[in-house]
Every structure is written in structure tokens, then in C-alpha cells.
Coordinates of N, CA, C and O in Angstrom, one line a residue:
M678 N -6.2 -32.9 26.4 CA -7.2 -32.6 25.2 C -6.0 -30.5 24.8 O -5.8 -30.5 24.2
K679 N -5.3 -30.3 26.3 CA -5.0 -28.7 26.8 C -3.5 -29.1 25.3 O -3.3 -28.6 25.0
K680 N -3.2 -29.9 25.8 CA -1.8 -30.4 25.0 C -2.1 -30.2 23.4 O -1.1 -29.6 22.4
I681 N -3.5 -30.5 23.3 CA -3.6 -30.5 21.4 C -3.9 -29.4 21.8 O -3.5 -29.6 20.3
F682 N -5.0 -28.7 21.5 CA -5.0 -27.0 21.7 C -3.4 -26.4 21.7 O -3.6 -26.2 20.8
L683 N -2.3 -26.5 22.3 CA -1.4 -26.2 22.1 C -0.5 -26.3 21.1 O 0.2 -24.7 20.4
I684 N -0.3 -27.0 20.9 CA 0.3 -28.4 19.2 C -0.4 -26.9 18.9 O 0.2 -26.7 17.4
F685 N -1.7 -26.9 17.9 CA -2.7 -26.4 17.1 C -2.5 -25.0 16.6 O -1.9 -24.7 16.4
I686 N -2.1 -24.3 18.4 CA -2.1 -22.8 18.2 C -0.5 -22.0 17.7 O -0.4 -21.9 16.7
L687 N 0.5 -23.6 17.9 CA 2.0 -23.2 17.8 C 2.0 -23.7 16.1 O 2.5 -22.9 15.5
F688 N 1.5 -24.8 15.2 CA 1.1 -24.7 14.3 C 0.9 -23.4 13.9 O 1.2 -23.5 12.2
I689 N -0.4 -22.7 14.5 CA -0.6 -21.8 13.6 C 0.1 -21.1 13.2 O 0.4 -19.9 12.4
A690 N 0.8 -20.4 14.5 CA 1.6 -19.4 15.0 C 2.9 -19.5 14.0 O 2.8 -18.5 13.2
A691 N 3.2 -20.4 13.8 CA 4.3 -21.1 12.5 C 4.1 -20.4 11.5 O 5.5 -20.4 10.2
C692 N 3.4 -20.3 11.1 CA 3.1 -20.1 9.0 C 2.5 -18.9 9.6 O 1.5 -18.1 8.2
A693 N 2.7 -17.7 10.1 CA 1.8 -16.6 9.9 C 3.0 -15.6 10.7 O 4.0 -15.4 11.0
T694 N 2.5 -13.7 10.2 CA 3.5 -13.2 10.5 C 3.7 -12.6 11.8 O 2.5 -13.5 12.4
P695 N 4.0 -12.4 13.0 CA 4.6 -11.6 14.1 C 3.2 -11.7 15.1 O 2.3 -11.5 15.9
Q696 N 2.5 -11.1 13.6 CA 1.0 -10.1 14.3 C -0.2 -10.8 14.4 O -0.8 -10.9 15.9
E697 N 0.1 -11.6 13.2 CA -1.2 -11.8 13.0 C -1.2 -13.5 14.3 O -2.3 -13.7 14.8
R698 N -0.2 -14.3 14.1 CA 0.6 -14.7 15.5 C 0.2 -14.4 16.9 O -0.8 -14.8 17.8
Q699 N 0.8 -13.2 17.4 CA 0.2 -12.4 18.4 C -1.4 -12.5 18.5 O -2.3 -13.2 19.5
A700 N -2.5 -12.3 17.3 CA -3.6 -11.6 16.8 C -4.7 -13.0 17.4 O -5.3 -13.4 18.1
S701 N -3.8 -14.3 16.9 CA -4.2 -16.3 16.7 C -4.3 -16.4 18.3 O -5.2 -16.4 18.9
A702 N -3.2 -15.9 18.8 CA -3.2 -16.9 20.6 C -4.2 -15.8 21.3 O -4.6 -15.8 22.0
I703 N -4.2 -14.6 20.7 CA -5.0 -13.4 22.2 C -6.2 -14.0 21.6 O -7.3 -14.1 22.8
L704 N -7.6 -14.2 20.3 CA -8.4 -14.8 20.3 C -8.8 -16.5 19.9 O -9.7 -16.6 21.0
S705 N -7.6 -16.9 20.9 CA -7.3 -18.5 20.6 C -7.8 -18.1 21.9 O -8.8 -20.0 22.7
M706 N -7.6 -17.8 23.4 CA -7.0 -18.2 24.6 C -8.2 -17.8 25.2 O -9.1 -16.8 26.4
S707 N -9.6 -16.0 23.7 CA -10.0 -15.6 24.4 C -11.5 -16.3 25.4 O -12.8 -15.2 25.7
S708 N -11.8 -17.3 24.9 CA -13.1 -17.9 25.3 C -13.1 -18.4 27.2 O -12.0 -18.4 27.7
P709 N -13.7 -18.4 27.9 CA -14.1 -18.8 29.3 C -12.9 -20.2 29.2 O -12.4 -20.0 30.0
K710 N -13.7 -20.6 28.7 CA -12.1 -22.9 28.7 C -11.1 -22.4 29.3 O -10.4 -22.4 29.4
T711 N -10.4 -21.8 27.1 CA -9.1 -21.5 27.4 C -8.5 -20.6 28.1 O -7.6 -20.6 29.2
L712 N -9.1 -19.8 28.8 CA -8.5 -18.2 29.8 C -8.3 -19.0 30.7 O -7.1 -18.6 31.5
S713 N -9.1 -20.2 31.7 CA -9.0 -20.7 32.4 C -7.3 -21.4 32.5 O -6.4 -21.6 33.3
M714 N -7.0 -21.6 31.1 CA -5.4 -21.8 30.7 C -4.5 -21.1 31.3 O -3.2 -21.4 31.6
L715 N -5.2 -19.5 31.5 CA -3.4 -18.8 31.6 C -3.6 -18.8 32.9 O -2.5 -17.5 34.1
E716 N -4.0 -18.8 34.0 CA -4.7 -18.6 35.3 C -3.8 -19.8 35.8 O -3.5 -20.8 35.6
G717 N -2.4 -18.8 37.2 CA -1.3 -20.1 37.5 C -0.3 -20.6 37.0 O 0.4 -20.2 37.3
K718 N -0.3 -19.2 36.0 CA 1.5 -19.1 35.9 C 1.3 -17.7 35.7 O 1.1 -17.0 36.6
T719 N 3.2 -18.5 35.8 CA 4.2 -16.8 35.7 C 3.7 -16.4 34.5 O 3.3 -16.4 33.3
P720 N 4.3 -15.1 34.6 CA 4.4 -14.0 33.3 C 5.5 -14.2 32.4 O 4.9 -14.3 31.0
E721 N 6.3 -15.4 32.6 CA 7.1 -15.5 31.9 C 6.7 -16.7 30.9 O 6.4 -16.7 29.8
Q722 N 5.2 -18.1 31.7 CA 4.9 -18.4 30.9 C 3.5 -17.6 30.2 O 3.2 -18.1 28.7
V723 N 2.5 -16.7 30.0 CA 1.5 -16.2 29.9 C 2.6 -15.4 28.6 O 2.2 -15.2 27.2
R724 N 3.5 -15.2 28.7 CA 4.2 -13.9 27.5 C 4.9 -15.2 26.6 O 4.8 -14.7 25.2
N725 N 5.1 -16.8 27.1 CA 5.6 -17.9 26.0 C 4.7 -18.2 25.6 O 4.5 -18.8 24.4
L726 N 3.2 -18.1 25.6 CA 1.7 -18.5 25.0 C 1.9 -17.3 24.7 O 0.9 -17.1 23.1
M727 N 1.3 -16.7 24.9 CA 1.0 -15.3 24.5 C 1.0 -13.8 24.3 O 1.7 -13.3 23.0
G728 N 2.7 -13.4 24.1 CA 3.2 -12.9 23.2 C 3.6 -11.7 24.1 O 3.0 -11.6 25.5
E729 N 4.1 -10.7 24.0 CA 4.5 -9.3 24.5 C 3.0 -8.7 24.7 O 2.3 -8.7 23.4
P730 N 3.5 -8.6 25.8 CA 1.5 -8.1 25.8 C 1.2 -6.1 25.5 O 2.6 -6.1 25.4
T731 N 0.2 -6.4 25.0 CA -0.1 -4.5 24.1 C 0.7 -3.4 25.6 O 1.3 -2.1 25.3
F732 N 0.3 -3.6 26.9 CA 0.0 -2.6 28.0 C -0.1 -3.1 29.3 O -0.2 -4.2 29.6
V733 N 1.3 -3.2 30.1 CA 0.9 -3.6 31.6 C 1.0 -2.4 32.4 O 1.5 -1.3 32.3
R734 N 0.1 -2.7 34.1 CA 0.2 -1.9 34.7 C 0.5 -2.9 35.8 O 0.3 -4.0 35.9
K735 N 1.4 -1.8 36.5 CA 2.1 -2.2 37.9 C 1.5 -1.1 38.9 O 1.5 0.1 39.0
E736 N 0.7 -2.4 40.2 CA 0.2 -1.4 41.2 C 1.3 -2.2 42.5 O -0.1 -3.2 42.8
K737 N 2.3 -1.9 42.8 CA 2.8 -3.1 43.8 C 1.5 -3.2 45.0 O 0.8 -2.4 45.1
P738 N 1.4 -4.9 44.9 CA 2.1 -6.2 44.3 C 1.9 -6.6 43.5 O 1.8 -7.6 42.9
N739 N 0.8 -6.1 43.1 CA -0.1 -6.7 41.6 C 0.1 -5.9 40.5 O 1.1 -5.0 40.4
E740 N 0.3 -7.2 40.0 CA 0.5 -6.1 37.8 C -0.4 -7.8 37.0 O -1.2 -8.2 37.5
S741 N -1.2 -6.2 35.5 CA -2.4 -6.8 35.5 C -2.0 -6.6 34.0 O -0.7 -5.4 33.0
W742 N -1.7 -7.0 33.0 CA -1.3 -7.3 31.8 C -2.7 -7.6 30.5 O -3.3 -7.9 30.8
V743 N -2.3 -6.2 29.1 CA -3.8 -6.3 28.2 C -2.8 -7.0 26.9 O -2.2 -6.8 26.4
F744 N -3.5 -7.9 26.6 CA -3.7 -8.2 25.1 C -4.2 -7.5 24.2 O -5.6 -8.1 24.2
K745 N -3.7 -6.7 23.9 CA -5.5 -6.1 22.3 C -5.3 -6.4 21.2 O -3.8 -6.5 20.8
V746 N -6.1 -6.6 20.6 CA -6.5 -6.7 19.3 C -8.1 -6.3 18.7 O -8.2 -5.9 20.0
P747 N -8.3 -5.0 17.7 CA -9.2 -5.0 17.4 C -10.2 -5.3 17.8 O -10.6 -6.2 17.9
E748 N -11.4 -4.8 18.5 CA -12.2 -5.5 19.3 C -12.7 -6.2 20.0 O -13.5 -6.4 20.7
C749 N -11.1 -6.3 20.2 CA -11.4 -7.8 21.4 C -9.8 -7.4 22.7 O -8.9 -6.8 22.0
A750 N -10.1 -7.6 24.2 CA -8.8 -7.7 24.7 C -9.3 -8.8 25.7 O -10.3 -8.8 26.0
V751 N -7.7 -9.2 26.1 CA -7.2 -10.2 27.0 C -6.7 -9.5 28.2 O -5.9 -9.2 28.0
F752 N -7.4 -10.0 29.3 CA -6.8 -8.7 30.4 C -6.2 -10.1 31.1 O -7.0 -11.4 31.4
V753 N -4.8 -10.0 31.7 CA -4.3 -11.0 32.8 C -4.0 -10.7 34.2 O -3.3 -9.3 33.4
F754 N -4.1 -11.3 35.1 CA -4.2 -10.2 36.8 C -2.6 -10.7 37.0 O -3.6 -12.6 37.8
F755 N -1.9 -10.8 37.5 CA -1.2 -10.7 38.7 C -0.9 -10.6 39.7 O -1.3 -9.7 40.0
D756 N -0.8 -11.7 40.2 CA -1.4 -10.8 42.2 C 0.2 -10.8 42.9 O 1.3 -10.7 42.4
E757 N 0.4 -11.3 43.9 CA 1.8 -10.9 44.8 C 2.7 -11.7 44.8 O 3.4 -12.1 44.6
T758 N 1.7 -13.5 44.5 CA 3.2 -14.0 44.3 C 3.6 -14.3 43.2 O 4.5 -15.1 42.9
G759 N 3.1 -13.8 42.1 CA 3.8 -13.3 41.0 C 2.9 -14.6 39.8 O 3.4 -14.9 39.1
T760 N 2.1 -14.9 40.1 CA 0.8 -15.9 38.9 C -0.3 -15.4 39.0 O -0.6 -15.0 39.8
S761 N -0.3 -16.0 37.6 CA -2.1 -15.2 37.2 C -3.1 -15.7 37.7 O -3.0 -16.9 37.8
G762 N -3.6 -14.9 38.7 CA -5.6 -15.7 38.9 C -6.0 -15.2 38.1 O -7.4 -15.7 38.2
L763 N -6.3 -14.6 37.7 CA -7.1 -14.0 36.8 C -6.9 -13.9 35.5 O -6.0 -12.9 35.1
A764 N -7.8 -13.9 34.6 CA -7.6 -13.7 32.7 C -9.6 -13.5 32.8 O -10.0 -14.5 32.8
Q765 N -9.5 -12.9 31.7 CA -11.0 -12.4 31.0 C -10.9 -11.9 30.1 O -9.6 -10.9 29.6
S766 N -12.0 -11.5 29.3 CA -12.0 -11.1 27.8 C -13.0 -9.8 28.2 O -13.5 -10.7 28.4
K767 N -12.7 -9.1 26.5 CA -13.5 -7.9 26.7 C -14.0 -7.5 25.4 O -12.9 -7.8 24.8
G768 N -15.1 -7.4 24.8 CA -15.2 -6.7 23.3 C -15.8 -8.6 22.3 O -15.6 -9.4 23.6
V769 N -16.1 -7.9 21.3 CA -16.2 -9.3 20.5 C -14.9 -10.2 20.0 O -14.5 -9.3 18.4
C770 N -14.3 -11.3 20.5 CA -13.6 -11.5 20.0 C -13.4 -12.3 19.3 O -13.8 -13.7 19.0
D771 N -14.1 -11.8 17.5 CA -14.4 -12.8 16.5 C -13.4 -12.8 15.3 O -12.5 -11.9 15.5
K772 N -12.4 -13.9 15.3 CA -11.8 -13.8 14.6 C -12.1 -13.6 13.1 O -10.2 -13.2 12.6
K773 N -12.6 -13.6 12.8 CA -13.4 -12.9 11.0 C -12.8 -11.6 10.9 O -12.7 -10.8 9.9
V774 N -13.5 -10.7 11.8 CA -13.3 -9.2 12.0 C -12.4 -9.3 11.9 O -12.1 -7.9 11.4
T775 N -11.1 -9.6 13.3 CA -10.2 -9.5 13.6 C -9.1 -9.3 12.4 O -8.4 -8.5 12.3
R776 N -8.8 -10.2 12.1 CA -8.2 -10.6 10.8 C -8.7 -9.4 9.8 O -7.6 -9.0 9.4
T777 N -9.5 -9.5 9.4 CA -10.2 -8.6 7.8 C -9.7 -7.2 8.6 O -9.0 -6.2 7.3
I778 N -9.8 -6.5 10.0 CA -9.0 -4.9 10.0 C -8.1 -5.3 10.3 O -7.4 -4.1 9.5
M779 N -7.5 -6.0 10.3 CA -5.4 -6.2 10.9 C -4.5 -6.4 9.6 O -3.9 -5.3 9.0
R780 N -5.7 -6.9 8.3 CA -5.0 -6.4 7.2 C -5.0 -5.5 6.3 O -4.1 -4.5 5.9
Q781 N -6.4 -4.8 6.6 CA -6.4 -3.5 6.3 C -5.7 -2.3 6.7 O -5.0 -1.6 6.4
R782 N -5.0 -2.8 8.3 CA -4.1 -1.7 9.3 C -3.1 -2.3 7.9 O -1.8 -0.8 7.6
A783 N -2.7 -3.2 7.4 CA -1.1 -3.7 7.6 C -1.6 -3.3 5.6 O -0.2 -2.9 5.3
A784 N -2.4 -3.0 5.2 CA -2.8 -2.4 3.6 C -3.0 -1.2 3.6 O -2.3 -0.5 2.7
G785 N -2.6 -0.7 4.9 CA -2.5 0.8 5.4 C -4.0 1.3 4.6 O -3.6 2.8 4.5
L786 N -5.3 0.9 5.0 CA -6.3 1.4 4.8 C -7.3 2.4 5.4 O -6.8 2.1 6.9

């Protein structure tokens, strides 16, 4: 099931702009079931799935990454071993709302 989900994300990503691709990845990973897919991953693996983080905070030995789109954020926390031990989302991760806001920003509205 995870492979089918990842193939679907990659298919959608191939048809979108870089900003839309990252928004799609963030939104698709924001549900509790799919957030667990980010746990136990290295920073490189998370970057391959999600793209570049919006914000990185380093407090030795831990590190946290934030992936943000309008109204929603996904947080990934890495422990001293360099693997993610926790991922969570905040806000309203609604695809329609986020895509509308992104289109408005791209149009300069």
C-alpha cells in the first residue's frame, strides 16, 4: 500500500510546478496515517519525499524541520541518531484551501 501511495505522489509531482509539488507532498503527508511513513527516515530520505524544508532548527544533538504551506505545517523531528522519531502536522491541511491560496499568491493577488 505504501508503494502505491508513493507512486501516486510521484505521479502528481511530475505534473505540477515545484511549489505545487511541495504543497502536494506536505498535504499528502499531513494525515496521521501517512505521517508515520516519515518516522525512522534519515534527513536525505525525508528530503526526497518532501522537498526542501521551509525552516530548519538545529539544537545539538536534535534537529527539527518544518514544511509549511498556507494554513498547514508538517514538523519532522530528528534525534541524535540522525533518524526521524516523530512527525506531526498543525493547522488545517485542506488541499482545496491551500491550492487556492497558492494560486492567488502566484497571481500576485
